CSV table of C-alpha atoms and ligand atoms in Angstrom, one decimal:
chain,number,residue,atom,x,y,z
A,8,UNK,CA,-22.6,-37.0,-16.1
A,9,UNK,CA,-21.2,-36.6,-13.0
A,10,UNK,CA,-18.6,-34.8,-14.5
A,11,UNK,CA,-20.8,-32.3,-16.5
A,12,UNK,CA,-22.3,-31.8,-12.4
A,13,UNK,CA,-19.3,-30.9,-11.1
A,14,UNK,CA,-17.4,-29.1,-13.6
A,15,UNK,CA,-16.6,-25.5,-13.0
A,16,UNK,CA,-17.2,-25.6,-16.5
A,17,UNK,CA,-20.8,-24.1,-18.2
A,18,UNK,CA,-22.2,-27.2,-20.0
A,19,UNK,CA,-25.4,-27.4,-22.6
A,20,UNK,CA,-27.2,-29.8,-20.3
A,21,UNK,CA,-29.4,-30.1,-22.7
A,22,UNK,CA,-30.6,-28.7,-26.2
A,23,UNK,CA,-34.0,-28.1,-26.1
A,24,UNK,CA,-35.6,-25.9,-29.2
A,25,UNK,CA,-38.8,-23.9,-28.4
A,26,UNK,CA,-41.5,-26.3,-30.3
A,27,UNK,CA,-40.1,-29.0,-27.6
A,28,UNK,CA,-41.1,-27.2,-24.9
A,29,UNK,CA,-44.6,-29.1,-23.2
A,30,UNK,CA,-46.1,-27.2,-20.8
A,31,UNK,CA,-45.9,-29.2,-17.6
A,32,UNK,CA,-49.2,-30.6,-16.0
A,33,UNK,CA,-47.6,-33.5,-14.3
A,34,UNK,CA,-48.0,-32.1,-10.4
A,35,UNK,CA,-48.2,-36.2,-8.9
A,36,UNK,CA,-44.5,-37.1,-10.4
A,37,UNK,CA,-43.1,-34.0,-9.0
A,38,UNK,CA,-44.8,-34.6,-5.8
A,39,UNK,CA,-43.7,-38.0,-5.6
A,40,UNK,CA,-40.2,-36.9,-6.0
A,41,UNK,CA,-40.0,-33.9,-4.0
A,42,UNK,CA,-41.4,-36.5,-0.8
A,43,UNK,CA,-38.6,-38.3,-2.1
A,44,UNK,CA,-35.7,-36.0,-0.9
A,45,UNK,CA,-37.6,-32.9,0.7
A,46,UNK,CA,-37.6,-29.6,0.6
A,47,UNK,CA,-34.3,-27.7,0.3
A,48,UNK,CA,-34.7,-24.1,0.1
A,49,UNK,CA,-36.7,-21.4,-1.9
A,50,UNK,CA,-35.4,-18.8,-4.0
A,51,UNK,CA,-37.2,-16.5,-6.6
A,52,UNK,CA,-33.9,-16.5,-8.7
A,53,UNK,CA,-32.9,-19.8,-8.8
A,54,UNK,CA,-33.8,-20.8,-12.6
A,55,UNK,CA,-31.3,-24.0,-14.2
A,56,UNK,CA,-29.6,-26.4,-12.7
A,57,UNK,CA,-28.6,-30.1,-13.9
A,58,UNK,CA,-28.7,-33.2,-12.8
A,59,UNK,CA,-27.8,-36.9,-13.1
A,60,UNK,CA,-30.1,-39.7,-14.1
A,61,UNK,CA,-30.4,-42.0,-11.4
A,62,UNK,CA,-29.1,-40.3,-8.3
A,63,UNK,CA,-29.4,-37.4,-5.6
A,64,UNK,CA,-30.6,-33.7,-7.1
A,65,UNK,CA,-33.3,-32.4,-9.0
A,66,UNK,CA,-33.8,-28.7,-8.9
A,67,UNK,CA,-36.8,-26.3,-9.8
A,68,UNK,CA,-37.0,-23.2,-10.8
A,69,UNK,CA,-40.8,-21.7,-11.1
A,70,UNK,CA,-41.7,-22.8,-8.1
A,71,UNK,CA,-38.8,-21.2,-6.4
A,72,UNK,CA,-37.8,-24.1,-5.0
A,73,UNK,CA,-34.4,-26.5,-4.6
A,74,UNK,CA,-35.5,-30.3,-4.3
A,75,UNK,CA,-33.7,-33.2,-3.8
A,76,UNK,CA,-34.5,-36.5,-4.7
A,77,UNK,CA,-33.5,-40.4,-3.8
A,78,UNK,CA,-34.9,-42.3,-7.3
A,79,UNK,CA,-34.3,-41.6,-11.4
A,80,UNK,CA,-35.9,-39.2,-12.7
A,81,UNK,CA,-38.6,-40.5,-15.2
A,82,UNK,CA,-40.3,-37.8,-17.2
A,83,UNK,CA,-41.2,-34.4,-17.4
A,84,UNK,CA,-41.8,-32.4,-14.0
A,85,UNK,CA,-43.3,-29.3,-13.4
A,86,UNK,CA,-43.7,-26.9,-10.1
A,87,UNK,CA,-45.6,-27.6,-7.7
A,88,UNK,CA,-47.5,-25.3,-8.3
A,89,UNK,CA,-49.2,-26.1,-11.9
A,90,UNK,CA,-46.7,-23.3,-13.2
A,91,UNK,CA,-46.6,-24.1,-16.5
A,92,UNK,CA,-43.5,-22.1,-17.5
A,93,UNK,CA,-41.1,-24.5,-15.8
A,94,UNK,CA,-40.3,-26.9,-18.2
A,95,UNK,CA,-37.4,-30.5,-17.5
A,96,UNK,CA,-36.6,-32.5,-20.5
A,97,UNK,CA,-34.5,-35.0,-21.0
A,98,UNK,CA,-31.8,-35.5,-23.5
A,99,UNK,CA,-31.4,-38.8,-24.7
A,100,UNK,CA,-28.2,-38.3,-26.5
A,101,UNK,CA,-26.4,-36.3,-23.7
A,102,UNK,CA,-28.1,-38.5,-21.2
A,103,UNK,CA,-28.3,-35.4,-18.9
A,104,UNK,CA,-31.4,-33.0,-17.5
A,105,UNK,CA,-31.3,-29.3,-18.1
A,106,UNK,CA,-34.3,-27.0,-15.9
A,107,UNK,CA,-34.9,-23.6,-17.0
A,108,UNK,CA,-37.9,-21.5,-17.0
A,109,UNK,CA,-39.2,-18.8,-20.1
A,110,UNK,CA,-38.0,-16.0,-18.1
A,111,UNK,CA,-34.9,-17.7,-17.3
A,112,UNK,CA,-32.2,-14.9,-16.1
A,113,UNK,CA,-28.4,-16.8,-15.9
A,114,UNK,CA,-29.3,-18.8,-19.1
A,115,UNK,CA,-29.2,-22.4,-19.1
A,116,UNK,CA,-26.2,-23.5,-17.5
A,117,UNK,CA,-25.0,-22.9,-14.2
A,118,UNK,CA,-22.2,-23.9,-12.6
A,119,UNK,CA,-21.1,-26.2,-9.9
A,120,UNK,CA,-19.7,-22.9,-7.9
A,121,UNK,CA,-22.7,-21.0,-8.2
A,122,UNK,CA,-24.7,-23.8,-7.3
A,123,UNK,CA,-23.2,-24.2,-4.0
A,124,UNK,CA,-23.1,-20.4,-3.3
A,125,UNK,CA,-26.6,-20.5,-4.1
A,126,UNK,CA,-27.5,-23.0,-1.6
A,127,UNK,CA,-24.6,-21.2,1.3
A,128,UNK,CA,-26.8,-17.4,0.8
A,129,UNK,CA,-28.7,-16.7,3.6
A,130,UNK,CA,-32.2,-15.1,2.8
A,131,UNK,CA,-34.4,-12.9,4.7
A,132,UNK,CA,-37.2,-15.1,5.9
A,133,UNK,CA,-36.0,-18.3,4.6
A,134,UNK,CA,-34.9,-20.9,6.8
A,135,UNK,CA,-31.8,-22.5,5.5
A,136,UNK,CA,-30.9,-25.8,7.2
A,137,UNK,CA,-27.7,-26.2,6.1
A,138,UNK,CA,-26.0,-22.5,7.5
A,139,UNK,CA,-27.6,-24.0,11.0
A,140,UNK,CA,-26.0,-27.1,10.6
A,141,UNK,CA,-22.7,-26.9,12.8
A,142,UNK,CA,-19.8,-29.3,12.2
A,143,UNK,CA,-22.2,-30.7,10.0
A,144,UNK,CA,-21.9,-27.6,7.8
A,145,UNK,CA,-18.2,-27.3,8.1
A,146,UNK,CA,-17.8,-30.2,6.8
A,147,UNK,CA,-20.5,-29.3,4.4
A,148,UNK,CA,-18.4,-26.7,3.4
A,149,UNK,CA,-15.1,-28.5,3.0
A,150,UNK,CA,-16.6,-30.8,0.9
A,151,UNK,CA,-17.9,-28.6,-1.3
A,152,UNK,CA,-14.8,-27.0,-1.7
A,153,UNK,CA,-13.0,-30.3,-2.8
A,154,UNK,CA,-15.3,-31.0,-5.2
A,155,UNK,CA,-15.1,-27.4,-6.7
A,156,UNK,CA,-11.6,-27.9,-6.3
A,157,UNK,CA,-10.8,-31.1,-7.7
A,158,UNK,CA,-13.4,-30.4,-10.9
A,159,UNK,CA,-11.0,-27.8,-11.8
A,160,UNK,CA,-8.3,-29.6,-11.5
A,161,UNK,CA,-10.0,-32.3,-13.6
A,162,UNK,CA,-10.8,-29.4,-15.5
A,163,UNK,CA,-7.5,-29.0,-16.4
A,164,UNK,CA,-5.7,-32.3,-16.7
A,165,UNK,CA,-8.6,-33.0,-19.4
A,166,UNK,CA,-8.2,-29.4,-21.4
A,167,UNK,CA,-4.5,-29.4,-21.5
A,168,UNK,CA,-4.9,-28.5,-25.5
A,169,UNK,CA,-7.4,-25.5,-24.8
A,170,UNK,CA,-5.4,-24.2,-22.3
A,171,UNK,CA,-2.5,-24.1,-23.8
A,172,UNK,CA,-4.2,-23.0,-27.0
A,173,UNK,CA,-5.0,-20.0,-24.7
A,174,UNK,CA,-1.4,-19.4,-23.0
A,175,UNK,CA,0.3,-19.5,-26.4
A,176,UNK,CA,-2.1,-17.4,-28.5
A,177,UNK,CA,-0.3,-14.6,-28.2
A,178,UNK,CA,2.6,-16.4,-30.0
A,179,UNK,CA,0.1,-17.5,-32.8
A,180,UNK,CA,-1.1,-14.0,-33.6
A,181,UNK,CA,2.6,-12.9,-33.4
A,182,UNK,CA,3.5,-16.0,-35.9
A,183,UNK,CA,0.4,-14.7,-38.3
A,184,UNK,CA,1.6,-11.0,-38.0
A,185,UNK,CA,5.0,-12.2,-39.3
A,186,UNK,CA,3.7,-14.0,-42.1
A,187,UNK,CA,1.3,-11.3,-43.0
A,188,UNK,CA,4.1,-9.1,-42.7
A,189,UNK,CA,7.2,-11.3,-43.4
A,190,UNK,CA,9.7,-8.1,-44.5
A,191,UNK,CA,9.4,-7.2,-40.6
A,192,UNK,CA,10.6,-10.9,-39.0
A,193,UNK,CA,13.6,-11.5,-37.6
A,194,UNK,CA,14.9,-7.3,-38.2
A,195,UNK,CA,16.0,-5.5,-34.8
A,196,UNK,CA,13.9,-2.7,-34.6
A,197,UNK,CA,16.6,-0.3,-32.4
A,198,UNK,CA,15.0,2.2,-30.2
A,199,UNK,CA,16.8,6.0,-29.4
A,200,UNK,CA,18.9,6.3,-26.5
A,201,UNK,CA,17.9,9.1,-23.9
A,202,UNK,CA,19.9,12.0,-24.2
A,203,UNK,CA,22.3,11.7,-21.5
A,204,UNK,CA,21.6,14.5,-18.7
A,205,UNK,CA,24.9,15.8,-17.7
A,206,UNK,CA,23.5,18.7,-15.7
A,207,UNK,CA,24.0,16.7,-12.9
A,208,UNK,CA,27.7,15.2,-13.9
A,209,UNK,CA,29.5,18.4,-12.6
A,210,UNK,CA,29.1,22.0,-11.5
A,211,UNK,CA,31.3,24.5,-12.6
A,212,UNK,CA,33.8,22.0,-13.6
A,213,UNK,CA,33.5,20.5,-10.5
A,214,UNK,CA,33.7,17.0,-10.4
A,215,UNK,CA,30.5,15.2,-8.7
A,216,UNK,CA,32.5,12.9,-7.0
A,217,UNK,CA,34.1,16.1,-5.2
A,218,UNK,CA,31.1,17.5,-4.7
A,219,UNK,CA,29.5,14.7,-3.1
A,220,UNK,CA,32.6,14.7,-0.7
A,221,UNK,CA,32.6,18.1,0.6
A,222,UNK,CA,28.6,17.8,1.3
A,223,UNK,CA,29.1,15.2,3.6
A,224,UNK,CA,27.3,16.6,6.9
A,225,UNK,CA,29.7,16.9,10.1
A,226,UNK,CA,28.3,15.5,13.0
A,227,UNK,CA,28.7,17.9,15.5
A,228,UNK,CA,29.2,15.1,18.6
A,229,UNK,CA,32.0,14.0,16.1
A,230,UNK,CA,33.4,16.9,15.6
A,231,UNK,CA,33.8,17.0,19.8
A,232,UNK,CA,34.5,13.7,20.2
A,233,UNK,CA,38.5,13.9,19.5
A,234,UNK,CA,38.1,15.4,23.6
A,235,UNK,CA,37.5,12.2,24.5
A,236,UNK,CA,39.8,10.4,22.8
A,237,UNK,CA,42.1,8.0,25.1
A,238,UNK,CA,45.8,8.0,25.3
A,239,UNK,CA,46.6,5.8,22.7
A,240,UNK,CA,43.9,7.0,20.1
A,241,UNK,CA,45.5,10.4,21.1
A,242,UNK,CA,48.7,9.6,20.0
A,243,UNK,CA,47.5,7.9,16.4
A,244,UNK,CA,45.3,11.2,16.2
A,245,UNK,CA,47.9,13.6,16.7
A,246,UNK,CA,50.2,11.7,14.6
A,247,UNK,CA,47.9,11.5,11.3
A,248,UNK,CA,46.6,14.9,11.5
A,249,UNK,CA,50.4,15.9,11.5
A,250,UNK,CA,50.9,13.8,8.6
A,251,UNK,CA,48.0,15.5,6.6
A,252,UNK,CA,49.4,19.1,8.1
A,253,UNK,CA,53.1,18.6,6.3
A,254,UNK,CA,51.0,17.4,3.2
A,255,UNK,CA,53.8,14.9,2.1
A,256,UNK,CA,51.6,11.7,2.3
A,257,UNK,CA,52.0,9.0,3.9
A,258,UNK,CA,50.9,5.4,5.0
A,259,UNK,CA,50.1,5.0,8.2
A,260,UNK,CA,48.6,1.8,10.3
A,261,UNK,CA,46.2,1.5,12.6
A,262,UNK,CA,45.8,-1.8,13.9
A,263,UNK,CA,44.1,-2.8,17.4
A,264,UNK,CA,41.4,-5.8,19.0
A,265,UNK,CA,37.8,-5.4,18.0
A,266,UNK,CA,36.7,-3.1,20.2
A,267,UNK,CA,39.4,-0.7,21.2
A,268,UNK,CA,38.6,2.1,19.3
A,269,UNK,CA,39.3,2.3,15.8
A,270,UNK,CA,36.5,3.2,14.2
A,271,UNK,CA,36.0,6.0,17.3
A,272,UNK,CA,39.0,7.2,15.9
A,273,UNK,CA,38.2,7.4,12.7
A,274,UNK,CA,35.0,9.2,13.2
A,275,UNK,CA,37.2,12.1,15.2
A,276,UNK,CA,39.5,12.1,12.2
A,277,UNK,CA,37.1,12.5,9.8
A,278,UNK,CA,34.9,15.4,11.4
A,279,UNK,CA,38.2,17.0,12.1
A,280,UNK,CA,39.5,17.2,8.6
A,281,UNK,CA,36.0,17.7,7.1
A,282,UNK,CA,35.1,20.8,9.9
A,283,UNK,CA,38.7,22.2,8.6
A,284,UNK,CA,36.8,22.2,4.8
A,285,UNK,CA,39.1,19.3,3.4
A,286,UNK,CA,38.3,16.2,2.1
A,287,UNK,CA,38.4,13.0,3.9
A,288,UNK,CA,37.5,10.0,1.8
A,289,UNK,CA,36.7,7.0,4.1
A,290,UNK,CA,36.9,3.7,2.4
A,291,UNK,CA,36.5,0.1,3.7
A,292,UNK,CA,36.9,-3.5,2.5
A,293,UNK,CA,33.2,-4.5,3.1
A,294,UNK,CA,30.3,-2.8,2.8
A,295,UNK,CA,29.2,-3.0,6.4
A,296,UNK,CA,32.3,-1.5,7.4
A,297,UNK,CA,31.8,1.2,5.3
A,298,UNK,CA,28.5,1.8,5.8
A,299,UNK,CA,29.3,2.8,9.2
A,300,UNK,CA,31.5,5.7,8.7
A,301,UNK,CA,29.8,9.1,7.3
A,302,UNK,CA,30.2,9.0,3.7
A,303,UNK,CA,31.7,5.3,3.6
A,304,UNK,CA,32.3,3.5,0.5
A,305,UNK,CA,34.2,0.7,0.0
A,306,UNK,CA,37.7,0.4,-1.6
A,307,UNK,CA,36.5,-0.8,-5.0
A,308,UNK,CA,33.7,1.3,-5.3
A,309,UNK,CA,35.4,4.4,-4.8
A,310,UNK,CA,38.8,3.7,-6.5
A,311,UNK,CA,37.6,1.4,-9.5
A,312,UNK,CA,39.7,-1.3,-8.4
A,313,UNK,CA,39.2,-4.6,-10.6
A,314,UNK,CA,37.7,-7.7,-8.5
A,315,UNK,CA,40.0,-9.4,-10.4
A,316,UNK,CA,43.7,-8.6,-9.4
A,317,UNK,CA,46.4,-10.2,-11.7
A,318,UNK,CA,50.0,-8.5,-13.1
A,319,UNK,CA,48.9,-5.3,-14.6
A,320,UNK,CA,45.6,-4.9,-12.9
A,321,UNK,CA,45.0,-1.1,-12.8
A,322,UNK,CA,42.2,0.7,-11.3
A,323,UNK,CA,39.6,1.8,-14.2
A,324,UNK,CA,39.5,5.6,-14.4
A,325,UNK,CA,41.0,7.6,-16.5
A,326,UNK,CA,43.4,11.0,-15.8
A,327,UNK,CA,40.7,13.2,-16.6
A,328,UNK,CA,38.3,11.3,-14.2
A,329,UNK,CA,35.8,13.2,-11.8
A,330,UNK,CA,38.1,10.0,-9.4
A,331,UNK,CA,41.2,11.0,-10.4
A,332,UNK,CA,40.1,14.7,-9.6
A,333,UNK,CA,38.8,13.7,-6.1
A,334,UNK,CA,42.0,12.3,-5.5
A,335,UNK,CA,43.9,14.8,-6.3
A,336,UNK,CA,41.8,17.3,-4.0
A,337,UNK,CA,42.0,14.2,-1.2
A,338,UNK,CA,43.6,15.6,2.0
A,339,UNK,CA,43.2,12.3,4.3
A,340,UNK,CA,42.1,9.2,3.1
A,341,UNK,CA,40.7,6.8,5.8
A,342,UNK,CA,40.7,2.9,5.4
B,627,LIG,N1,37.6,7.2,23.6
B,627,LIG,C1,36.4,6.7,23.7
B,627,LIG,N2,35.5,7.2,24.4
B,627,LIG,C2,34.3,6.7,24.6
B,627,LIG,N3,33.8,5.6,23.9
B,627,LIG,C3,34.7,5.0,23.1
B,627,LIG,C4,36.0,5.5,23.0
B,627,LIG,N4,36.7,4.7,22.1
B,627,LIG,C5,35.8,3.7,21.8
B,627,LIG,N5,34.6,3.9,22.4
B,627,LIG,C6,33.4,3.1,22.3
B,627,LIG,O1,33.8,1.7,22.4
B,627,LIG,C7,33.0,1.0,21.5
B,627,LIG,C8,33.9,0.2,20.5
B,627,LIG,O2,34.6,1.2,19.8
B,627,LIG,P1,34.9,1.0,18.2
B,627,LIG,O3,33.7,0.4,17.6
B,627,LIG,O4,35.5,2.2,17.7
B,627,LIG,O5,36.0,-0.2,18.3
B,627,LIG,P2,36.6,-0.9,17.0
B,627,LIG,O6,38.1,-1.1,17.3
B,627,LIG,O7,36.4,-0.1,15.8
B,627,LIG,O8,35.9,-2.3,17.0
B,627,LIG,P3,35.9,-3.3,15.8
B,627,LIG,O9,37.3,-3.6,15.5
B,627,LIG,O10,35.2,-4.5,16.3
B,627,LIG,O11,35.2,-2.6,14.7
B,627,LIG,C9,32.1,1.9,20.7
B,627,LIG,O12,30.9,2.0,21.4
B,627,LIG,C10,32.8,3.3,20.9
B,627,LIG,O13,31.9,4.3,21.0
């Protein structure tokens, strides 16, 4: 029973048909039982709750009352009133109580949330002892919550099968589908690919690669900042943009302690050759590093290189690549 109470779960509390309903007379047992525990609270909405035999709760509806009780309930109560629409029976079988009234609204369970949220609503008018009730309430509160909590729980660990029943129908109906419709199990059912935009590939036969390089935005602070380069970025400066003026290629190596100026160098480079309308593809090992340079992208990225390097590793574009086109337009390539 105590279970049934505190289940989130609705239960038939009882099955009472229509012919078993008495009309309730007995106003002395109620009485007797309401001095028992005391009067809780009043509500006109308040229509079915449950109970267990020999312990702590007995609510009423008709009489818009909540009542609480010490002993076993015995018999059939009524309001307080004489009302005789309230009717309490008693299953035998279930050995539980069920409270409901004619005009009963929620039907004739409720549950052990609603309950409590029932007895936490303040109402205009209505003294509710329990909201006044301080750390008395809190812990009121937290109570109720672990019982909510743990009868779901207990909810669960004792309706594993419905539950699952219920996460896996969806597999079920597909099952059933397949054997109503067996021709269709187990066939790929292939779905048209998009037709592949190219509108954006190139422009005028221009690679988008190239594209993408020339519409790099100068900075113009870079494009000044070769003025204050110092001696030695000077010299490396005049020395590449010379190599890129005789257009003969080269390797050349910049090499210097974090923090001297590379990357300073770089930047003047690159707004120089890009200013001049050329195309300066800056290229790091790492990501960050790339990042920081305008239009970065790192060495694999932007020249195909395999992650995997062994004897015969080539870099995977082809001749007629929008890469191998950018390469052949590339003017200065920084990394
Ligand atoms: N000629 C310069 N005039 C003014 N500031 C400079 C100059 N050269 C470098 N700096 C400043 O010095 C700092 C370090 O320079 P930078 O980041 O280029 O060095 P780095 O060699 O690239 O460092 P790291 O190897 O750690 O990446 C930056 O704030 C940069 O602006």
């Amino acid at each position: 029973m105590a279970r049934n109470l505190y289940s989130n779960q609705r239960h038939p509390l009882v099955n009472v048909s229509k012919h078993q309903r008495s009309r309730c007379h007995n106003r002395n047992n109620l009485q007797r039982q309401s001095q028992q525990g005391g009067f809780v609270a009043r509500h006109p909405l308040f229509n079915v709750f449950n109970n267990q035999r020999n312990n702590d709760e007995v609510i009423c509806e008709k009489d818009k009352t909540i009542k609480e009780v010490d002993g076993p309930i015995q018999s059939i109560y009524n309001d307080d009133h004489g009302n005789d629409e309230v009717i309490f029976e008693e299953d035998t079988n279930e050995d539980e109580y069920m409270f409901f009234g004619e005009d009963s609204v929620s039907g004739l369970w409720v549950t052990m949330r609603e309950y409590y949220c029932y007895k936490f609503h303040t109402r205009p008018n209505i003294f509710n002892p329990i909201l006044h009730g301080g750390r008395l309430f809190q812990q009121f509160a937290v109570d109720t919550y672990i019982k909510i909590e743990s009868s779901r729980l207990d909810y669960m660990w004792h309706h594993q099968n419905k539950i699952r029943a219920d996460l896996y129908q969806g597999l079920l109906d597909n099952i059933q589908a397949g054997e109503q419709n067996g021709d269709a199990v187990g066939k790929r059912k292939s779905f048209p690919l998009p037709d592949i935009d190219k509108q954006h590939e190139t422009t005028d036969d221009i690679p988008m690669v190239i594209i993408e390089e020339t519409s790099i935005e100068v900075d113009p602070e870079d494009v000044s900042s070769h003025k204050n380069l110092n001696n030695e970025q000077r010299k490396a400066y005049d020395e590449i943009l010379a190599t890129v003026d005789r257009q003969r290629g080269g390797i050349l190596f910049v090499d210097g302690p974090g923090g001297t100026g590379k990357t300073f160098l770089y930047m003047a480079l690159l707004a120089t050759v890009r200013g001049q309308g050329k195309i300066a593809v800056a290229t790091a090992t790492s990501g960050v590093a790339a990042s920081i340079m305008p239009g970065g992208r790192t060495a694999h990225s932007r020249f195909k290189i395999p992650l995997k390097i062994d004897n015969g590793a080539i870099c995977s574009f082809t001749k007629q690549s929008g890469t191998a086109k950018l390469l052949q337009s590339i003017t200065n390539n920084l990394g």
